[in-house]
GROMACS .gro file of C-alpha atoms in nm:
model
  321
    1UNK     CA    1  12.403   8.778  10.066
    2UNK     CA    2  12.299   9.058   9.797
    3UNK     CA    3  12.026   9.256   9.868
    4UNK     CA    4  11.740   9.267   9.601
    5UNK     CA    5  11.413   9.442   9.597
    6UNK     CA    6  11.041   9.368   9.487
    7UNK     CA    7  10.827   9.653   9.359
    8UNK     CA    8  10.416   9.604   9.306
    9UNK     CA    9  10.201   9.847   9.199
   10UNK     CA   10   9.835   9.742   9.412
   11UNK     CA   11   9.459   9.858   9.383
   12UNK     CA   12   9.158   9.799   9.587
   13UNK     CA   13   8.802   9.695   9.544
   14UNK     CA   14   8.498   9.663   9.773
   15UNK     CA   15   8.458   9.270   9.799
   16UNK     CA   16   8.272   9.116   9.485
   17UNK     CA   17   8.290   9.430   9.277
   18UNK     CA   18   8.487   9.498   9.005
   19UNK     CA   19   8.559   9.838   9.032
   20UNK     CA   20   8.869  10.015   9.189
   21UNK     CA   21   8.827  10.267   9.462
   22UNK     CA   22   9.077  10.530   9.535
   23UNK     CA   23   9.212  10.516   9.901
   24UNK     CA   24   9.011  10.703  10.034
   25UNK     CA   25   8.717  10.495   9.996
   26UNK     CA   26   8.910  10.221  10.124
   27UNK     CA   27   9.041  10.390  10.438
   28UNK     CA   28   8.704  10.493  10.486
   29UNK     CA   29   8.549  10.110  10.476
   30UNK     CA   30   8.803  10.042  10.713
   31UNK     CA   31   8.755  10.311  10.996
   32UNK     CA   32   8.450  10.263  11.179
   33UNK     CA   33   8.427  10.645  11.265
   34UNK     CA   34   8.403  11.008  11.062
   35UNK     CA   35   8.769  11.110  11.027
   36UNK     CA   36   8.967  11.405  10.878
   37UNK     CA   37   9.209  11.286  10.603
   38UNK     CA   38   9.493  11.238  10.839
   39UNK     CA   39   9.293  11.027  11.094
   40UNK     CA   40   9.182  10.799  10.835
   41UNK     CA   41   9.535  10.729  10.743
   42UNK     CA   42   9.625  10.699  11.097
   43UNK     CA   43   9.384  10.491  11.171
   44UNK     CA   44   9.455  10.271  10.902
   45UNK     CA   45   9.831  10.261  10.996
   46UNK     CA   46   9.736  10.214  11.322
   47UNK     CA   47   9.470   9.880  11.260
   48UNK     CA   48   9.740   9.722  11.034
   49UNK     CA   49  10.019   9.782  11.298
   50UNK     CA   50   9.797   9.615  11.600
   51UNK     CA   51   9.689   9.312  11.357
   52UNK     CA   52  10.034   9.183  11.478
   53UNK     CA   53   9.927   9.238  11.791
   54UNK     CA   54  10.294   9.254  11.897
   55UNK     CA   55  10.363   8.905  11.786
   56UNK     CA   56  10.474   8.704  11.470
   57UNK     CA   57  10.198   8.605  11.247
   58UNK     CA   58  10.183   8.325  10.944
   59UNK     CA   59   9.997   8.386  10.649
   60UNK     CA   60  10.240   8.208  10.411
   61UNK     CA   61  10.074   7.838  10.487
   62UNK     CA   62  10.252   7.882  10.795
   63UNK     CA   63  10.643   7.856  10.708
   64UNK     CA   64  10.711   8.162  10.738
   65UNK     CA   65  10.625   8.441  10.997
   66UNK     CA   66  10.685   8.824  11.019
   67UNK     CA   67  10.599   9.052  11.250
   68UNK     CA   68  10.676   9.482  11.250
   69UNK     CA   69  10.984   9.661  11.394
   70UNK     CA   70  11.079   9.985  11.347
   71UNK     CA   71  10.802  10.189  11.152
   72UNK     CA   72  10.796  10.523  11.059
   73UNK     CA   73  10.484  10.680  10.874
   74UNK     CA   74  10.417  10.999  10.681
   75UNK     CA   75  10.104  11.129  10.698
   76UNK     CA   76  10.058  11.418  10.432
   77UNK     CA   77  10.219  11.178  10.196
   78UNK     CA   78   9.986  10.833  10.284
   79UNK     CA   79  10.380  10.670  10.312
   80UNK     CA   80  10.425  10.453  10.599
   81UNK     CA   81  10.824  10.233  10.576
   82UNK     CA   82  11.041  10.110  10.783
   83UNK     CA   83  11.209   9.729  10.902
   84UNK     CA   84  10.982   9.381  10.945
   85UNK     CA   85  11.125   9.054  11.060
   86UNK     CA   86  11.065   8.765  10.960
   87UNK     CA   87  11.163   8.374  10.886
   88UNK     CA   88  11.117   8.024  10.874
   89UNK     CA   89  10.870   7.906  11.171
   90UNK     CA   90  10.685   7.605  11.267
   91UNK     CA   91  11.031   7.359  11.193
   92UNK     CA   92  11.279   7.229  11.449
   93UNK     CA   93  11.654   7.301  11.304
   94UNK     CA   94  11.947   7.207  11.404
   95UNK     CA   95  12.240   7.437  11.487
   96UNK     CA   96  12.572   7.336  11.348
   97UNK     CA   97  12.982   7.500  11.417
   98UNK     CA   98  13.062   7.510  11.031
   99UNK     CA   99  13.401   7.332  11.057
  100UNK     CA  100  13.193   7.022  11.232
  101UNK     CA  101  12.929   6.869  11.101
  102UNK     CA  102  12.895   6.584  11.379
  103UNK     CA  103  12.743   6.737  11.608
  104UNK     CA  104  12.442   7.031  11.641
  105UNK     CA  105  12.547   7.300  11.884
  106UNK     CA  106  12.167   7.398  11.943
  107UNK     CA  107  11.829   7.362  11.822
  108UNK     CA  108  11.571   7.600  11.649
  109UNK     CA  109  11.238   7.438  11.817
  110UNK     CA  110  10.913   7.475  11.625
  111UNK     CA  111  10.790   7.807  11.866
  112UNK     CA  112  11.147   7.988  11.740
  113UNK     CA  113  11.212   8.158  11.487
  114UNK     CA  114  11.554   8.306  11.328
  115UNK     CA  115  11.418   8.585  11.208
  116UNK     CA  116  11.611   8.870  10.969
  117UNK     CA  117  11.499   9.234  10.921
  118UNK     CA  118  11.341   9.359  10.579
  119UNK     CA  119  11.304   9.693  10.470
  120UNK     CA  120  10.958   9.782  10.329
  121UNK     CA  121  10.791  10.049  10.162
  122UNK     CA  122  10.416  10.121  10.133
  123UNK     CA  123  10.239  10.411   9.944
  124UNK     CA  124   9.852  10.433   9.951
  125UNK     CA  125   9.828  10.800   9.790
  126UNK     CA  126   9.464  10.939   9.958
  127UNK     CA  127   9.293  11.060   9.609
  128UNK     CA  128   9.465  10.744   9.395
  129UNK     CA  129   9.306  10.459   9.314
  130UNK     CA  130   9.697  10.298   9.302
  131UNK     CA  131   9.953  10.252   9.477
  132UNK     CA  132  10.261  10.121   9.524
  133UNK     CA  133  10.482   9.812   9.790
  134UNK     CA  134  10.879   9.740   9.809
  135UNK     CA  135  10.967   9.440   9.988
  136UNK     CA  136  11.364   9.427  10.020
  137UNK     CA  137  11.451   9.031  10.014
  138UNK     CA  138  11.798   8.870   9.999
  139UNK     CA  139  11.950   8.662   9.731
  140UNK     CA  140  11.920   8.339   9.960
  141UNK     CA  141  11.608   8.434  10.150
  142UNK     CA  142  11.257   8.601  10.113
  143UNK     CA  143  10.964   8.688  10.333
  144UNK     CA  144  10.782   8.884  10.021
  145UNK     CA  145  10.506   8.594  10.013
  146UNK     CA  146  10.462   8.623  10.356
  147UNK     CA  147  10.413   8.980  10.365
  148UNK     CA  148  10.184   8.980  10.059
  149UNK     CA  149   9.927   8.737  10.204
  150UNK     CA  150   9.969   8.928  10.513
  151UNK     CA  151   9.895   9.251  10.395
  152UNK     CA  152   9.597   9.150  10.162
  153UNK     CA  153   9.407   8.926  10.459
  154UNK     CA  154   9.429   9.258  10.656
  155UNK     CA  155   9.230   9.420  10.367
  156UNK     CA  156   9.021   9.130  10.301
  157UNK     CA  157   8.907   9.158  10.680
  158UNK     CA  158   8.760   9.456  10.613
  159UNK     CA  159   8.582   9.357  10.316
  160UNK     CA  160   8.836   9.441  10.053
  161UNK     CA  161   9.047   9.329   9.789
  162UNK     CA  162   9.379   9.463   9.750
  163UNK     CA  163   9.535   9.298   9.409
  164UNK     CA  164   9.935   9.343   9.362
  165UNK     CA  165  10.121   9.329   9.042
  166UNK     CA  166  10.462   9.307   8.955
  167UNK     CA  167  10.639   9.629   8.816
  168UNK     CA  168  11.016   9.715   8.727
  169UNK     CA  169  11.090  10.061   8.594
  170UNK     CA  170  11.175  10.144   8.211
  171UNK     CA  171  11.528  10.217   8.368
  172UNK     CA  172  11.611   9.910   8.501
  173UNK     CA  173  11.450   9.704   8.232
  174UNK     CA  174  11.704   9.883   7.948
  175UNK     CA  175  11.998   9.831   8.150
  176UNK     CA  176  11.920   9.445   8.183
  177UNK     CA  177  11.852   9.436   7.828
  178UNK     CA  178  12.117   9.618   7.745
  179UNK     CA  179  12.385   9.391   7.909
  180UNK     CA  180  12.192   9.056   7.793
  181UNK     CA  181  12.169   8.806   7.522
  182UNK     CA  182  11.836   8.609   7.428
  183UNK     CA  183  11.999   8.185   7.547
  184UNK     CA  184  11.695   8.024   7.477
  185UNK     CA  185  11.333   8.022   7.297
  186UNK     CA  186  11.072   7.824   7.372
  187UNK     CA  187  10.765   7.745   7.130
  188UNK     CA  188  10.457   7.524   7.359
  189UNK     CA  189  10.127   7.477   7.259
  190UNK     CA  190   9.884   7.214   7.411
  191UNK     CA  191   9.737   6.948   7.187
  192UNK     CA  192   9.370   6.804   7.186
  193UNK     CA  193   9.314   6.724   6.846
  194UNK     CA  194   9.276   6.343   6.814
  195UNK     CA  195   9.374   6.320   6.468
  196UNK     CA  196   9.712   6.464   6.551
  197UNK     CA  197   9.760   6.269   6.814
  198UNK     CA  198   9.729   5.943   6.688
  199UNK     CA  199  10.030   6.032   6.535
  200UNK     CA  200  10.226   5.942   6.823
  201UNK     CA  201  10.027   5.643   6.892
  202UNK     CA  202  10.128   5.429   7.139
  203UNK     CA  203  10.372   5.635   7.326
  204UNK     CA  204  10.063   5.958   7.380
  205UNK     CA  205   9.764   5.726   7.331
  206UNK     CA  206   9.566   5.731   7.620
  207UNK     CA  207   9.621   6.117   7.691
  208UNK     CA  208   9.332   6.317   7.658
  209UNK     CA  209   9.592   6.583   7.592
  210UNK     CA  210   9.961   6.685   7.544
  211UNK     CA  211  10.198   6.999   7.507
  212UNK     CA  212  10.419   7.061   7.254
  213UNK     CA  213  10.725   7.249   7.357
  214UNK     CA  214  11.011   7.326   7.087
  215UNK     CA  215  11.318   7.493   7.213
  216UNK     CA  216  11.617   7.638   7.065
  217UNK     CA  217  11.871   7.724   7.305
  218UNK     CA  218  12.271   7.868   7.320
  219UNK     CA  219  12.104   8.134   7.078
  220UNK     CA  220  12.322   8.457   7.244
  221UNK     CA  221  12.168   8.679   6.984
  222UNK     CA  222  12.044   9.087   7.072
  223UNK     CA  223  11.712   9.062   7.228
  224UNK     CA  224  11.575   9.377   7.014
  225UNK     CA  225  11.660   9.173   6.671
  226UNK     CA  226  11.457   8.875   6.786
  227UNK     CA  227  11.174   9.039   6.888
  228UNK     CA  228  11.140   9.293   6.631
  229UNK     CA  229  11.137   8.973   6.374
  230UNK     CA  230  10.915   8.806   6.601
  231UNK     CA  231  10.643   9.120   6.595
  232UNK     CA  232  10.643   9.167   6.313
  233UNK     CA  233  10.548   8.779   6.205
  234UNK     CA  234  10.220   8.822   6.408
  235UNK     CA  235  10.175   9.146   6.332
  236UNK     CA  236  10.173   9.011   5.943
  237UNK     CA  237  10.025   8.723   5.997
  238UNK     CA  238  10.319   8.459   5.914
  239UNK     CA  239  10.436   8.196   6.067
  240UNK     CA  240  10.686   8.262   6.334
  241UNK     CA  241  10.886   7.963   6.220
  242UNK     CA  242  10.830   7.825   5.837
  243UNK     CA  243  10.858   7.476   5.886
  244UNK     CA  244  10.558   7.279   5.894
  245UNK     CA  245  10.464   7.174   6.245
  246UNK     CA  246  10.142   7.037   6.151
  247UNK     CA  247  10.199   6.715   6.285
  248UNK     CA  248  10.230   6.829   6.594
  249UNK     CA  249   9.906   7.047   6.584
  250UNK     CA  250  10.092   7.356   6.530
  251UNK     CA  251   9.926   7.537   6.191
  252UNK     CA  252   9.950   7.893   6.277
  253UNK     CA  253  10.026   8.170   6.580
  254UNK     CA  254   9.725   8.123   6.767
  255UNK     CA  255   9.731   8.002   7.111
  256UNK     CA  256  10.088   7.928   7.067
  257UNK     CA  257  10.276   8.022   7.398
  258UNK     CA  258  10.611   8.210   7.296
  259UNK     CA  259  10.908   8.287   7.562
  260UNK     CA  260  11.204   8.440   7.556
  261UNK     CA  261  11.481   8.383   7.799
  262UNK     CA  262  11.729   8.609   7.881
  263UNK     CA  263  12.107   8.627   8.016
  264UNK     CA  264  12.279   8.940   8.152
  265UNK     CA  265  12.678   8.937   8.152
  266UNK     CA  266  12.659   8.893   8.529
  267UNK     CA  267  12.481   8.564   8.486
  268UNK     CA  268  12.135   8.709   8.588
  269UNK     CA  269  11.839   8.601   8.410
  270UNK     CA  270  11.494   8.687   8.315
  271UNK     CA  271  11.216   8.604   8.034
  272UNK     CA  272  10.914   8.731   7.871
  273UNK     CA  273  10.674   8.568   7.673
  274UNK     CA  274  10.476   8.702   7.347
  275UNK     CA  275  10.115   8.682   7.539
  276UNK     CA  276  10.230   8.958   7.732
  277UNK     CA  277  10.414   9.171   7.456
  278UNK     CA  278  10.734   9.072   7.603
  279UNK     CA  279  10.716   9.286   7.934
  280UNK     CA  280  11.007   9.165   8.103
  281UNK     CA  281  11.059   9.175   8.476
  282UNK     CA  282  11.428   9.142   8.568
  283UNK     CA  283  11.543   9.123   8.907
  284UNK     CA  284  11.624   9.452   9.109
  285UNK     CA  285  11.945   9.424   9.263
  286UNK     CA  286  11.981   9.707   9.565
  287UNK     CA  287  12.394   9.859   9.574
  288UNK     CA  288  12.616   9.701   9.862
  289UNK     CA  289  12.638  10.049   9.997
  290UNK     CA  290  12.257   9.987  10.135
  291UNK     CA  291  12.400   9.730  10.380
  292UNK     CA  292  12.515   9.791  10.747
  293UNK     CA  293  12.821   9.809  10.823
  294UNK     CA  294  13.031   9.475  10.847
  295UNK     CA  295  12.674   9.304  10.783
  296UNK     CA  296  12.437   9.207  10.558
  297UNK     CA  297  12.159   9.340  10.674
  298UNK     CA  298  11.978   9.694  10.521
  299UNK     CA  299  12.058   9.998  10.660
  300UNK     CA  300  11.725  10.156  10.740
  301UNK     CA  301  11.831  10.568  10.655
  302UNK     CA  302  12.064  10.446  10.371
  303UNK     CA  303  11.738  10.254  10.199
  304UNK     CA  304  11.490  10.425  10.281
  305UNK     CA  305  11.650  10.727  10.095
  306UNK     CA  306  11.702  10.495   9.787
  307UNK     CA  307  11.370  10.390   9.767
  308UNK     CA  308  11.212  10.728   9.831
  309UNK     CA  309  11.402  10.813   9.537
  310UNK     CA  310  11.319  10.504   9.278
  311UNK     CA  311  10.914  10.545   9.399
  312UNK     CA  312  10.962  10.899   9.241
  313UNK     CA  313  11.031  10.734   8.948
  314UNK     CA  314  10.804  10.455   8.966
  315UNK     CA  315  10.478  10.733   9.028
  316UNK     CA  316  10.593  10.930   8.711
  317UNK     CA  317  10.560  10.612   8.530
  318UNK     CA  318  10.234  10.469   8.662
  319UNK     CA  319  10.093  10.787   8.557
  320UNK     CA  320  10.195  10.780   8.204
  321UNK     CA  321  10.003  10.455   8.145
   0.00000   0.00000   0.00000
């Protein structure tokens, strides 16, 4: 298994307003009592750690459960990381010898769980009104849902919401460009136009509405040419494509959905799409040196010093936008 990693930049607001409140605020909402700085971040370190209660907890629609194991905070820096476990609960499994297939060796009941260890990461800067989670998965199995829902119904308890959002450094996004090819392009836009849809009367004739999706594919052209043409069709106002796809209710750019798939040399892939300027998101792959010796498993030291590291990088860049 290859370890990967998830990175989310998150911000809180009271419950049903639409403004974002620094941490302070929000470790403040939480705590019941007047606290120095370093209480309130103890305190809220200390709440979130007993809302396990020493046990594993579902949030994920109950498949899978985590619970905390070896956490270790910093206070002046609002930093608290360290290992969860977690995995599949609430199904009975079979246990199986891989060279026989006949018959189970043991059983997984519904009250077990074979659970793995994650690293994690969680920054919740005092006078910010950001901050930032890393949830280490593996290439064949995630609790990052899990600990997501988890982590936002412990907010929403105490009348907050804490949204999340995706986030990849400039770094990383240039060297997956930089090793990838654009394989496919996809053109969709949904059709509710009667007129045009008679057109493909009697096969679409009873829809009340349909999507158009064009694709070209085994493309393997530079992502920076394709885009750069793309841009600068919207940006002039012409078509993207110049034949006419007015019979299938396509006249100009608007409300056309526009992705671009990607393809690394080492087979990894990613896309963006033209609604969101073409922010791509590749995956973050964490070095084999992270692992434990002779397993798969993070080494807690070794990782922890390699995210301290990237979240240097990842603060610089939060701040420039």
């Amino acid at each position: 298994m290859n370890l990967k990693l998830a990175i989310y930049t998150i911000d809180v607001k009271h419950k049903h307003k639409k403004d974002k409140v620094n941490f302070e605020n929000a470790f403040k909402t939480i705590s019941v009592n007047t606290l120095t700085k370093e209480e309130y971040y103890k305190d809220f370190i200390t709440k979130y750690i007993q809302s396990f209660d020493g046990k594993f907890t579902s949030s994920d629609e109950n498949s899978k459960s985590i619970t905390t194991d070896n956490l270790e905070f910093i206070v002046s820096e609002n930093l608290i990381y360290g290992m969860i476990k977690g995995g599949t609960t609430n199904v009975e499994i079979d246990i199986f010898e891989s060279k026989n297939s006949g018959t189970p060796v043991g059983k997984i009941s519904r009250n077990q769980i074979a659970a793995q260890p994650y690293f994690f990461l969680l920054y919740t800067p005092y006078d910010k009104s950001y901050g930032v989670l890393m949830i280490q998965y593996y290439s064949i199995a995630s609790v990052t849902t899990s600990f997501k829902k988890n982590l936002h119904d412990f907010f929403r308890k105490h009348e907050l919401t804490l949204s999340m959002y995706p986030f990849v450094t400039e770094k990383q996004k240039k060297s997956f460009l930089k090793k990838s090819v654009i394989n496919k392009i996809s053109l969709s836009k949904v059709v509710r136009d009667n007129a045009v849809r008679s057109k493909f009367n009697p096969l679409i004739i009873e829809e009340d509405s349909y999507e158009v999706v064009i694709e070209f594919r085994k493309i393997k052209q530079n992502p920076e040419k394709i885009i750069e043409r793309i841009k600068d069709s919207v940006l002039n106002n012409k078509k993207i494509i110049g034949a006419d796809l007015s019979d299938f209710g396509i006249q100009d750019n608007s409300n056309l959905n526009l992705k671009v798939f990607y393809e690394n040399e080492d087979g990894k892939k990613s896309h963006s799409s033209m609604k969101n300027d073409f922010e791509i998101l590749p995956t973050i792959d964490l070095p084999d040196s992270l692992k434990e010796k002779l397993k798969d498993s993070p080494n807690l030291l070794r990782t922890k010093e390699h995210c301290f590291e990237l979240l240097k990088t990842v603060k610089e860049e939060i701040l420039k936008k």
